[in-house]
CSV table of C-alpha atoms in Angstrom, one decimal:
chain,number,residue,atom,x,y,z
K,1,MET,CA,-28.1,15.3,-36.5
K,2,GLU,CA,-27.7,14.0,-32.9
K,3,VAL,CA,-30.9,13.7,-30.9
K,4,ARG,CA,-30.6,14.9,-26.9
K,5,GLU,CA,-32.7,14.6,-24.1
K,6,ILE,CA,-33.3,18.4,-22.4
K,7,SER,CA,-33.3,16.7,-19.0
K,8,GLU,CA,-29.9,15.3,-19.4
K,9,LEU,CA,-28.0,18.2,-20.9
K,10,ARG,CA,-25.1,19.1,-18.8
K,11,PRO,CA,-24.4,22.7,-17.5
K,12,ALA,CA,-22.0,23.4,-20.2
K,13,GLU,CA,-24.7,22.3,-22.6
K,14,ARG,CA,-27.3,24.4,-21.2
K,15,SER,CA,-24.9,27.6,-21.2
K,16,ALA,CA,-23.8,26.9,-25.2
K,17,LEU,CA,-27.7,26.8,-25.9
K,18,PHE,CA,-28.9,29.6,-23.8
K,19,GLU,CA,-26.1,32.0,-23.3
K,20,ARG,CA,-25.0,32.4,-27.1
K,21,ASP,CA,-22.2,34.9,-27.9
K,22,ALA,CA,-22.0,36.8,-30.9
K,23,GLY,CA,-18.5,36.7,-30.8
K,24,VAL,CA,-17.5,40.3,-30.9
K,25,ASP,CA,-15.2,40.3,-27.9
K,26,ALA,CA,-12.4,38.9,-29.9
K,27,VAL,CA,-12.1,41.6,-32.6
K,28,ARG,CA,-13.2,44.8,-30.0
K,29,SER,CA,-9.9,46.1,-30.1
K,30,ASP,CA,-9.1,45.8,-34.1
K,31,VAL,CA,-12.7,47.5,-34.5
K,32,ALA,CA,-11.8,50.4,-31.9
K,33,ASP,CA,-8.8,50.9,-34.1
K,34,ILE,CA,-10.5,50.8,-37.3
K,35,VAL,CA,-13.4,53.5,-35.7
K,36,ALA,CA,-10.7,55.8,-34.7
K,37,ARG,CA,-8.9,55.7,-37.8
K,38,VAL,CA,-12.1,56.4,-40.0
K,39,ARG,CA,-13.2,58.9,-37.8
K,40,GLU,CA,-9.9,60.9,-38.0
K,41,GLU,CA,-8.9,60.0,-41.6
K,42,GLY,CA,-12.3,59.9,-43.2
K,43,ASP,CA,-12.4,58.7,-47.0
K,44,VAL,CA,-8.6,57.7,-47.1
K,45,ALA,CA,-9.0,55.3,-44.2
K,46,VAL,CA,-12.0,53.9,-45.7
K,47,ARG,CA,-10.4,53.5,-49.0
K,48,GLU,CA,-7.1,51.6,-47.2
K,49,PHE,CA,-9.7,49.4,-45.2
K,50,SER,CA,-11.3,48.5,-48.3
K,51,ARG,CA,-8.0,47.5,-49.9
K,52,GLU,CA,-7.0,45.5,-46.8
K,53,PHE,CA,-10.2,43.4,-45.7
K,54,ASP,CA,-12.1,43.5,-49.1
K,55,ASP,CA,-9.4,43.3,-51.7
K,56,VAL,CA,-11.1,45.9,-53.9
K,57,GLU,CA,-9.9,49.4,-54.8
K,58,VAL,CA,-12.6,51.7,-54.3
K,59,GLY,CA,-13.0,54.6,-56.9
K,60,ASN,CA,-16.0,56.5,-56.0
K,61,LEU,CA,-17.4,55.7,-52.6
K,62,ASP,CA,-20.9,57.1,-53.7
K,63,VAL,CA,-22.7,54.5,-55.8
K,64,THR,CA,-25.8,56.0,-55.7
K,65,ALA,CA,-26.5,56.3,-59.4
K,66,ASP,CA,-25.6,52.7,-59.9
K,67,ALA,CA,-28.7,51.8,-58.2
K,68,GLU,CA,-30.9,53.0,-60.5
K,69,ARG,CA,-28.8,51.5,-63.4
K,70,ALA,CA,-28.8,48.2,-61.8
K,71,TYR,CA,-32.8,48.2,-61.8
K,72,ASP,CA,-33.1,48.7,-65.3
K,73,GLU,CA,-30.8,45.8,-66.2
K,74,ILE,CA,-31.4,43.1,-64.2
K,75,ASP,CA,-33.8,40.2,-64.9
K,76,ASP,CA,-37.6,41.0,-64.9
K,77,GLU,CA,-38.5,38.2,-63.0
K,78,VAL,CA,-36.2,39.3,-59.8
K,79,ARG,CA,-37.2,42.8,-60.4
K,80,ASP,CA,-40.8,41.8,-60.2
K,81,ALA,CA,-40.1,39.8,-57.1
K,82,ILE,CA,-38.0,42.9,-55.2
K,83,GLU,CA,-41.2,44.8,-56.3
K,84,ARG,CA,-43.7,42.5,-54.4
K,85,ALA,CA,-41.6,41.9,-51.5
K,86,ALA,CA,-41.0,45.7,-50.9
K,87,ALA,CA,-44.8,46.5,-51.2
K,88,ASN,CA,-45.7,43.7,-48.8
K,89,VAL,CA,-42.9,45.1,-46.5
K,90,ARG,CA,-44.2,48.4,-47.1
K,91,GLU,CA,-48.1,47.7,-46.1
K,92,PHE,CA,-47.0,45.9,-42.6
K,93,HIS,CA,-45.1,48.8,-41.5
K,94,GLU,CA,-47.3,51.2,-42.6
K,95,ARG,CA,-49.7,49.5,-40.0
K,96,GLN,CA,-47.2,50.7,-37.3
K,97,VAL,CA,-47.3,54.4,-37.9
K,98,PRO,CA,-48.7,55.9,-34.8
K,99,GLU,CA,-50.9,58.8,-34.7
K,100,ASP,CA,-50.3,62.0,-32.5
K,101,TRP,CA,-52.8,62.5,-29.9
K,102,ARG,CA,-53.8,65.1,-27.1
K,103,ASP,CA,-56.5,64.4,-24.5
K,104,ASP,CA,-58.2,65.7,-21.3
K,105,PHE,CA,-57.0,64.1,-18.2
K,106,GLY,CA,-58.7,64.0,-14.4
K,107,ALA,CA,-61.9,63.3,-13.1
K,108,ASP,CA,-65.3,64.6,-14.5
K,109,ASP,CA,-65.5,67.1,-11.3
K,110,ALA,CA,-61.8,67.8,-11.3
K,111,PRO,CA,-61.5,71.8,-11.4
K,112,GLY,CA,-59.9,73.1,-14.7
K,113,ARG,CA,-58.5,71.6,-17.7
K,114,ARG,CA,-55.4,69.1,-17.8
K,115,GLU,CA,-54.5,68.4,-21.4
K,116,LEU,CA,-51.8,66.0,-21.7
K,117,GLY,CA,-50.8,64.0,-25.2
K,118,ARG,CA,-47.9,62.6,-27.3
K,119,ARG,CA,-46.4,63.4,-30.7
K,120,PHE,CA,-44.2,61.3,-32.9
K,121,ARG,CA,-41.5,62.8,-35.3
K,122,PRO,CA,-38.9,60.8,-37.5
K,123,LEU,CA,-35.5,61.1,-37.1
K,124,ASP,CA,-33.4,63.2,-39.9
K,125,ARG,CA,-30.9,61.1,-40.9
K,126,VAL,CA,-30.4,57.4,-41.0
K,127,GLY,CA,-28.0,54.7,-42.2
K,128,VAL,CA,-28.7,51.4,-43.1
K,129,TYR,CA,-25.9,48.4,-43.7
K,130,ALA,CA,-26.8,45.9,-46.3
K,131,PRO,CA,-24.3,42.9,-45.8
K,132,GLY,CA,-22.1,41.5,-48.5
K,133,GLY,CA,-19.6,38.9,-48.1
K,134,THR,CA,-20.4,35.3,-49.0
K,135,ALA,CA,-23.6,36.1,-49.9
K,136,ALA,CA,-26.0,39.2,-51.1
K,137,TYR,CA,-29.0,40.1,-49.1
K,138,PRO,CA,-31.2,42.5,-51.0
K,139,SER,CA,-33.9,41.6,-48.4
K,140,SER,CA,-32.1,43.2,-45.8
K,141,VAL,CA,-31.8,46.4,-47.8
K,142,LEU,CA,-35.7,46.5,-48.0
K,143,MET,CA,-36.0,45.4,-44.5
K,144,GLY,CA,-33.7,48.4,-43.3
K,145,VAL,CA,-34.8,51.2,-45.7
K,146,VAL,CA,-38.7,50.6,-46.1
K,147,PRO,CA,-39.8,51.0,-42.3
K,148,ALA,CA,-37.5,54.1,-42.3
K,149,LYS,CA,-39.3,55.5,-45.3
K,150,VAL,CA,-42.7,54.7,-44.1
K,151,ALA,CA,-41.6,56.3,-40.8
K,152,GLY,CA,-40.8,59.7,-42.7
K,153,VAL,CA,-37.0,59.9,-42.3
K,154,GLU,CA,-35.8,62.2,-44.7
K,155,HIS,CA,-32.5,61.1,-45.4
K,156,VAL,CA,-31.8,57.2,-45.8
K,157,ALA,CA,-28.3,56.0,-46.8
K,158,VAL,CA,-27.3,52.3,-47.5
K,159,ALA,CA,-23.6,50.8,-46.9
K,160,THR,CA,-22.9,47.7,-48.4
K,161,PRO,CA,-19.3,46.2,-49.1
K,162,PRO,CA,-17.2,47.0,-52.2
K,163,ALA,CA,-16.5,44.6,-55.0
K,164,ALA,CA,-15.4,44.5,-58.4
K,165,GLU,CA,-19.2,44.8,-59.2
K,166,ILE,CA,-21.6,45.3,-56.4
K,167,ASN,CA,-24.4,42.8,-56.6
K,168,PRO,CA,-27.0,44.3,-58.8
K,169,VAL,CA,-29.9,42.6,-57.2
K,170,THR,CA,-28.6,44.4,-54.0
K,171,LEU,CA,-28.4,47.6,-55.9
K,172,SER,CA,-31.7,47.4,-57.3
K,173,ALA,CA,-33.3,46.6,-53.9
K,174,ILE,CA,-31.7,50.0,-52.9
K,175,HIS,CA,-33.7,51.6,-55.8
K,176,VAL,CA,-36.9,49.9,-55.2
K,177,ALA,CA,-36.7,50.8,-51.1
K,178,GLU,CA,-36.3,54.7,-52.3
K,179,ALA,CA,-33.1,54.8,-50.3
K,180,ASP,CA,-31.5,58.5,-50.8
K,181,ALA,CA,-27.8,57.6,-51.1
K,182,VAL,CA,-25.6,54.4,-51.5
K,183,TYR,CA,-22.3,53.9,-50.3
K,184,SER,CA,-19.5,51.4,-51.4
K,185,VAL,CA,-17.9,50.6,-48.2
K,186,GLY,CA,-18.3,47.6,-45.5
K,187,GLY,CA,-17.4,46.0,-42.4
K,188,ALA,CA,-16.7,48.3,-39.2
K,189,GLN,CA,-15.4,51.0,-41.5
K,190,ALA,CA,-18.7,51.6,-42.8
K,191,ILE,CA,-20.5,51.9,-39.6
K,192,ALA,CA,-17.5,54.2,-38.5
K,193,ALA,CA,-18.2,56.2,-41.8
K,194,LEU,CA,-21.8,56.6,-41.2
K,195,ALA,CA,-21.6,57.3,-37.5
K,196,TYR,CA,-19.0,60.1,-37.8
K,197,GLY,CA,-19.2,61.0,-41.4
K,198,THR,CA,-16.1,61.3,-44.0
K,199,GLU,CA,-15.8,63.9,-47.1
K,200,THR,CA,-18.3,61.6,-48.9
K,201,VAL,CA,-20.5,59.9,-46.5
K,202,ASP,CA,-23.0,62.2,-44.4
K,203,ARG,CA,-23.2,61.5,-40.9
K,204,VAL,CA,-26.1,59.8,-39.5
K,205,GLN,CA,-28.3,60.1,-36.1
K,206,LYS,CA,-29.1,56.2,-36.0
K,207,VAL,CA,-27.3,53.1,-37.7
K,208,VAL,CA,-29.3,49.9,-38.2
K,209,GLY,CA,-29.0,46.6,-40.0
K,210,PRO,CA,-27.4,43.3,-39.3
K,211,GLY,CA,-23.8,42.1,-40.2
K,212,ASN,CA,-21.0,40.3,-39.2
K,213,ARG,CA,-19.1,40.3,-35.8
K,214,TRP,CA,-16.9,43.0,-37.3
K,215,VAL,CA,-20.2,45.3,-37.8
K,216,THR,CA,-21.6,44.5,-34.5
K,217,ALA,CA,-18.3,45.1,-32.8
K,218,ALA,CA,-18.4,48.8,-34.6
K,219,LYS,CA,-21.9,49.2,-33.5
K,220,ALA,CA,-21.0,48.5,-30.0
K,221,GLU,CA,-18.2,50.8,-30.3
K,222,VAL,CA,-20.1,54.0,-31.9
K,223,ARG,CA,-23.0,53.6,-29.6
K,224,GLY,CA,-23.3,56.9,-27.5
K,225,ASP,CA,-21.8,58.9,-30.6
K,226,VAL,CA,-24.8,57.6,-32.5
K,227,ASP,CA,-27.8,55.5,-31.9
K,228,ILE,CA,-28.1,52.0,-33.0
K,229,ASP,CA,-30.8,49.3,-33.4
K,230,PHE,CA,-29.2,46.5,-31.4
K,231,LEU,CA,-26.1,44.2,-31.3
K,232,ALA,CA,-27.5,41.2,-33.3
K,233,GLY,CA,-25.3,37.8,-33.6
K,234,PRO,CA,-25.4,34.9,-36.3
K,235,SER,CA,-29.1,33.7,-37.2
K,236,GLU,CA,-31.1,31.6,-35.1
K,237,VAL,CA,-34.0,29.6,-35.6
K,238,LEU,CA,-36.2,27.3,-32.9
K,239,VAL,CA,-38.9,25.0,-33.9
K,240,VAL,CA,-41.4,23.5,-31.5
K,241,ALA,CA,-42.7,20.6,-32.9
K,242,ASP,CA,-45.2,17.8,-31.7
K,243,GLU,CA,-46.1,14.5,-33.3
K,244,THR,CA,-48.3,16.1,-36.0
K,245,ALA,CA,-45.5,18.1,-37.5
K,246,THR,CA,-43.9,17.1,-40.8
K,247,PRO,CA,-40.5,15.9,-40.1
K,248,GLU,CA,-39.3,17.1,-43.5
K,249,TYR,CA,-40.6,20.6,-42.9
K,250,VAL,CA,-39.0,21.0,-39.8
K,251,ALA,CA,-35.5,20.0,-40.9
K,252,ALA,CA,-36.0,22.2,-44.1
K,253,ASP,CA,-36.4,25.1,-41.9
K,254,LEU,CA,-33.2,24.1,-39.9
K,255,VAL,CA,-31.0,23.6,-43.0
K,256,ALA,CA,-32.6,27.4,-44.5
K,257,GLN,CA,-31.0,29.1,-41.4
K,258,ALA,CA,-27.9,26.9,-41.2
K,259,GLU,CA,-26.9,28.2,-44.5
K,260,HIS,CA,-26.4,31.8,-43.2
K,261,ASP,CA,-23.6,31.4,-41.3
K,262,PRO,CA,-21.3,28.6,-39.7
K,263,ASN,CA,-21.9,30.1,-36.4
K,264,ALA,CA,-25.5,30.2,-36.9
K,265,SER,CA,-27.8,28.4,-34.2
K,266,VAL,CA,-30.6,26.0,-35.5
K,267,VAL,CA,-32.8,24.1,-33.1
K,268,ALA,CA,-35.8,21.6,-32.8
K,269,VAL,CA,-37.8,20.4,-29.7
K,270,THR,CA,-40.3,18.2,-29.4
K,271,ASP,CA,-42.3,15.9,-26.8
K,272,ASP,CA,-42.5,13.0,-29.7
K,273,GLU,CA,-39.5,10.9,-29.7
K,274,ALA,CA,-40.2,9.5,-33.2
K,275,THR,CA,-40.8,13.1,-34.8
K,276,ALA,CA,-37.4,14.1,-33.2
K,277,GLU,CA,-35.7,11.0,-34.9
K,278,ALA,CA,-37.4,11.7,-38.1
K,279,VAL,CA,-36.2,15.5,-38.1
K,280,ALA,CA,-32.7,14.5,-37.1
K,281,ALA,CA,-32.9,11.9,-40.3
K,282,ALA,CA,-34.3,14.5,-42.7
K,283,VAL,CA,-31.4,17.2,-41.9
K,284,ASP,CA,-29.0,14.6,-42.6
K,285,GLU,CA,-30.9,13.9,-46.0
K,286,GLN,CA,-31.1,17.3,-46.8
K,287,VAL,CA,-28.0,18.8,-46.6
K,288,ALA,CA,-26.1,16.7,-48.9
K,289,GLY,CA,-25.1,18.5,-52.5
K,290,ARG,CA,-26.3,22.0,-51.3
K,291,ALA,CA,-24.0,24.7,-52.6
K,292,ARG,CA,-23.3,25.8,-49.2
K,293,GLU,CA,-23.0,22.5,-47.7
K,294,GLU,CA,-20.1,23.1,-45.7
K,295,THR,CA,-21.3,26.1,-44.1
K,296,ILE,CA,-24.4,24.3,-43.2
K,297,ARG,CA,-22.5,21.1,-41.7
K,298,ALA,CA,-20.5,23.9,-39.6
K,299,ALA,CA,-23.7,25.7,-38.4
K,300,LEU,CA,-25.3,22.0,-37.5
K,301,ASP,CA,-22.2,20.7,-35.6
K,302,ASN,CA,-22.3,24.2,-33.6
K,303,ASP,CA,-22.7,23.6,-29.9
K,304,ALA,CA,-25.8,25.9,-29.8
K,305,SER,CA,-27.6,23.8,-32.5
K,306,GLY,CA,-29.4,20.3,-32.1
K,307,VAL,CA,-32.6,18.2,-31.9
K,308,PHE,CA,-34.0,18.2,-28.5
K,309,LEU,CA,-36.5,15.6,-26.9
K,310,ALA,CA,-38.7,17.4,-24.0
K,311,ARG,CA,-40.5,14.9,-21.5
K,312,SER,CA,-43.8,16.6,-22.2
K,313,MET,CA,-45.0,20.0,-24.1
K,314,PRO,CA,-44.8,22.0,-21.0
K,315,GLU,CA,-41.1,21.2,-21.0
K,316,ALA,CA,-40.5,22.2,-24.6
K,317,VAL,CA,-42.4,25.5,-24.0
K,318,LEU,CA,-40.1,26.4,-21.0
K,319,PHE,CA,-37.1,25.6,-23.4
K,320,ALA,CA,-38.6,27.7,-26.1
K,321,GLU,CA,-39.1,30.4,-23.7
K,322,GLU,CA,-35.5,30.4,-22.1
K,323,TYR,CA,-33.9,30.0,-25.6
K,324,ALA,CA,-35.9,33.5,-26.7
K,325,ALA,CA,-35.2,32.5,-30.3
K,326,GLU,CA,-34.4,35.0,-33.1
K,327,HIS,CA,-37.1,33.2,-35.2
K,328,LEU,CA,-39.6,30.8,-33.5
K,329,SER,CA,-41.4,28.3,-35.8
K,330,ILE,CA,-44.3,26.4,-34.1
K,331,GLN,CA,-45.7,23.3,-36.1
K,332,ALA,CA,-47.8,21.8,-33.7
K,333,ASP,CA,-51.5,20.6,-33.8
K,334,ASP,CA,-52.6,23.6,-31.1
K,335,ASP,CA,-49.8,26.3,-32.3
K,336,GLU,CA,-52.0,29.1,-30.9
K,337,ALA,CA,-52.3,27.8,-27.3
K,338,LEU,CA,-48.5,27.1,-27.4
K,339,LEU,CA,-47.9,30.8,-28.9
K,340,ASP,CA,-49.8,32.2,-25.7
K,341,ARG,CA,-47.5,30.6,-23.2
K,342,ILE,CA,-44.3,32.0,-25.0
K,343,ASP,CA,-43.4,35.4,-24.8
K,344,SER,CA,-39.8,35.7,-25.8
K,345,ALA,CA,-39.2,35.4,-29.3
K,346,GLY,CA,-37.9,37.7,-32.3
K,347,SER,CA,-40.8,36.8,-35.1
K,348,VAL,CA,-43.2,33.9,-34.9
K,349,PHE,CA,-44.2,31.3,-37.6
K,350,LEU,CA,-47.2,29.3,-36.9
K,351,GLY,CA,-48.2,26.4,-38.9
K,352,PRO,CA,-46.8,23.9,-41.4
K,353,HIS,CA,-47.0,26.2,-44.3
K,354,THR,CA,-45.2,29.4,-42.9
K,355,PRO,CA,-41.5,28.9,-43.4
K,356,VAL,CA,-38.8,31.2,-41.8
K,357,ALA,CA,-38.1,31.8,-45.7
K,358,ALA,CA,-41.5,33.5,-45.9
K,359,GLY,CA,-40.6,36.4,-43.2
K,360,ASP,CA,-36.9,36.5,-44.4
K,361,TYR,CA,-38.3,38.0,-47.9
K,362,ALA,CA,-41.9,38.8,-48.6
K,363,SER,CA,-44.6,38.1,-46.2
K,364,GLY,CA,-44.2,41.8,-44.9
K,365,THR,CA,-42.7,41.1,-41.7
K,366,ASN,CA,-39.1,42.5,-40.5
K,367,HIS,CA,-36.2,40.1,-40.6
K,368,VAL,CA,-33.9,42.4,-38.7
K,369,LEU,CA,-34.5,40.7,-35.2
K,370,PRO,CA,-33.0,40.2,-31.8
K,371,THR,CA,-30.6,37.3,-31.0
K,372,ASN,CA,-28.7,35.9,-28.3
K,373,GLY,CA,-31.7,35.8,-26.0
K,374,GLY,CA,-32.3,39.5,-27.0
K,375,ALA,CA,-36.1,38.9,-27.6
K,376,ARG,CA,-36.4,39.0,-23.7
K,377,ARG,CA,-35.5,42.2,-23.4
K,378,TYR,CA,-36.5,44.1,-26.8
K,379,GLY,CA,-38.3,43.4,-30.4
K,380,GLY,CA,-37.1,43.5,-33.8
K,381,LEU,CA,-36.7,46.5,-36.4
K,382,SER,CA,-39.8,48.5,-36.9
K,383,VAL,CA,-41.2,52.1,-37.7
K,384,ASP,CA,-40.8,52.6,-33.9
K,385,THR,CA,-36.9,52.3,-34.2
K,386,PHE,CA,-37.2,55.5,-36.8
K,387,LEU,CA,-39.4,57.8,-34.3
K,388,ARG,CA,-39.0,59.9,-31.7
K,389,SER,CA,-42.1,60.6,-28.9
K,390,THR,CA,-42.7,64.2,-27.6
K,391,THR,CA,-45.0,64.5,-24.6
K,392,VAL,CA,-47.1,67.8,-24.8
K,393,GLN,CA,-49.1,69.2,-21.9
K,394,ARG,CA,-51.1,72.3,-21.3
K,395,LEU,CA,-52.8,73.1,-17.9
K,396,ASP,CA,-55.2,76.2,-17.3
K,397,ARG,CA,-55.0,78.1,-14.1
K,398,ASP,CA,-57.7,76.2,-12.2
K,399,ALA,CA,-55.8,72.6,-13.1
K,400,LEU,CA,-52.3,73.8,-11.9
K,401,GLU,CA,-54.1,75.1,-8.5
K,402,ASP,CA,-55.7,71.6,-8.1
K,403,LEU,CA,-52.2,70.3,-8.6
K,404,SER,CA,-50.1,72.8,-7.0
K,405,SER,CA,-50.1,71.3,-3.4
K,406,THR,CA,-49.5,67.9,-4.5
K,407,ILE,CA,-46.2,69.8,-7.0
K,408,THR,CA,-45.1,71.9,-4.1
K,409,THR,CA,-45.1,69.0,-1.2
K,410,LEU,CA,-42.9,66.5,-3.5
K,411,ALA,CA,-40.7,69.5,-4.8
K,412,GLU,CA,-39.8,70.4,-1.0
K,413,ALA,CA,-39.3,66.6,0.0
K,414,GLU,CA,-36.8,66.6,-2.5
K,415,GLY,CA,-35.2,69.9,-1.5
K,416,LEU,CA,-35.9,71.6,-4.8
K,417,GLU,CA,-37.3,75.1,-3.5
K,418,GLY,CA,-37.1,76.6,-7.0
K,419,HIS,CA,-39.4,74.2,-8.4
K,420,ALA,CA,-41.9,74.8,-5.6
K,421,GLU,CA,-41.6,78.5,-6.4
K,422,SER,CA,-42.0,78.2,-10.0
K,423,VAL,CA,-45.7,77.2,-9.0
K,424,ARG,CA,-46.4,79.6,-6.2
K,425,ARG,CA,-45.4,82.4,-8.0
K,426,ARG,CA,-48.3,81.9,-10.4
K,427,PHE,CA,-50.6,82.5,-7.6
K,428,ASP,CA,-49.0,85.1,-5.9
């Protein structure tokens, strides 16, 4: 990889780094047609698109029973790994479950009782998309299904691309996560099927999960008719390192994310020139001979990837905040102090022994995270994603009387006479 200085980046180079694009615009029109046909024709359209895009003749779209069989048949070591990862994800997300509450409000000497509160209820039906294609992602199953079940969602369905044989590890993860239904359908047609329902696929209230640009474009197309988590692009990692970082570790995290997708963005920034050069050299050394070398090299050559030299650590911090990475790794002597100065990141990995892969699979945090700078505005998948909140209030007569002049004055200022009258009538 080439080392570049932040201070010398041209406008076009900065744009490539900080205005990353999921690439959905190129397929929006085609996706709109796919979604419309699935909505109108149901299973017939789903099967036709499976033949066209996946080169698979799908028999039964509902493969729920296959998940339990796969769990019984996979290697014991893999099964144990899935079980442990699921347990860690479940434990972390159980800590996120909010409690209903109701309290008295107002000053101690205020007349009457004004009781206000908030309650939380899960969605009824959720769809989780589990990518397939060039790699199987059982971990994405756990990250989508487990938080939904922890939130209390009654029916969680998983859609995963069809194949001559769906990856048994993915199916096993679906079983361990306790999904209620599994559908053999992928791509934009899967999102449409979950959003609108077909003869086989039950309609859901919300669709979550990562996918390629076709999946992302489909989520954009159905948004409004069904809720979604967010529009995610290719994977990203930004490593902030100082002179104490181990270049081989930094390089390993860059290469790991690069193997996801040729459009992945992998970046390291440091204020130490020797570290920058060593990271770039270590990346080149680690890529050779990898099974997904072609994909990795394409990602490393991406305009949004590179090793960058800052004039100081404050400049590196500003770079990281502006980048707003999906995954932020801080490998530096005072990592906590640096973290306090960076607000925008999907998930943060502190220290030399916290590789991003830990969060991808087994530490317990969720790996479905905002990309393309989305971390400036929202966070990743969590229990909150699957909950609805409702406010609750109760006022006695004295409390309403205490508020009545405030209510009626504001209502009349807005020209809403009925609002004011609804209060006055209770005292006439």
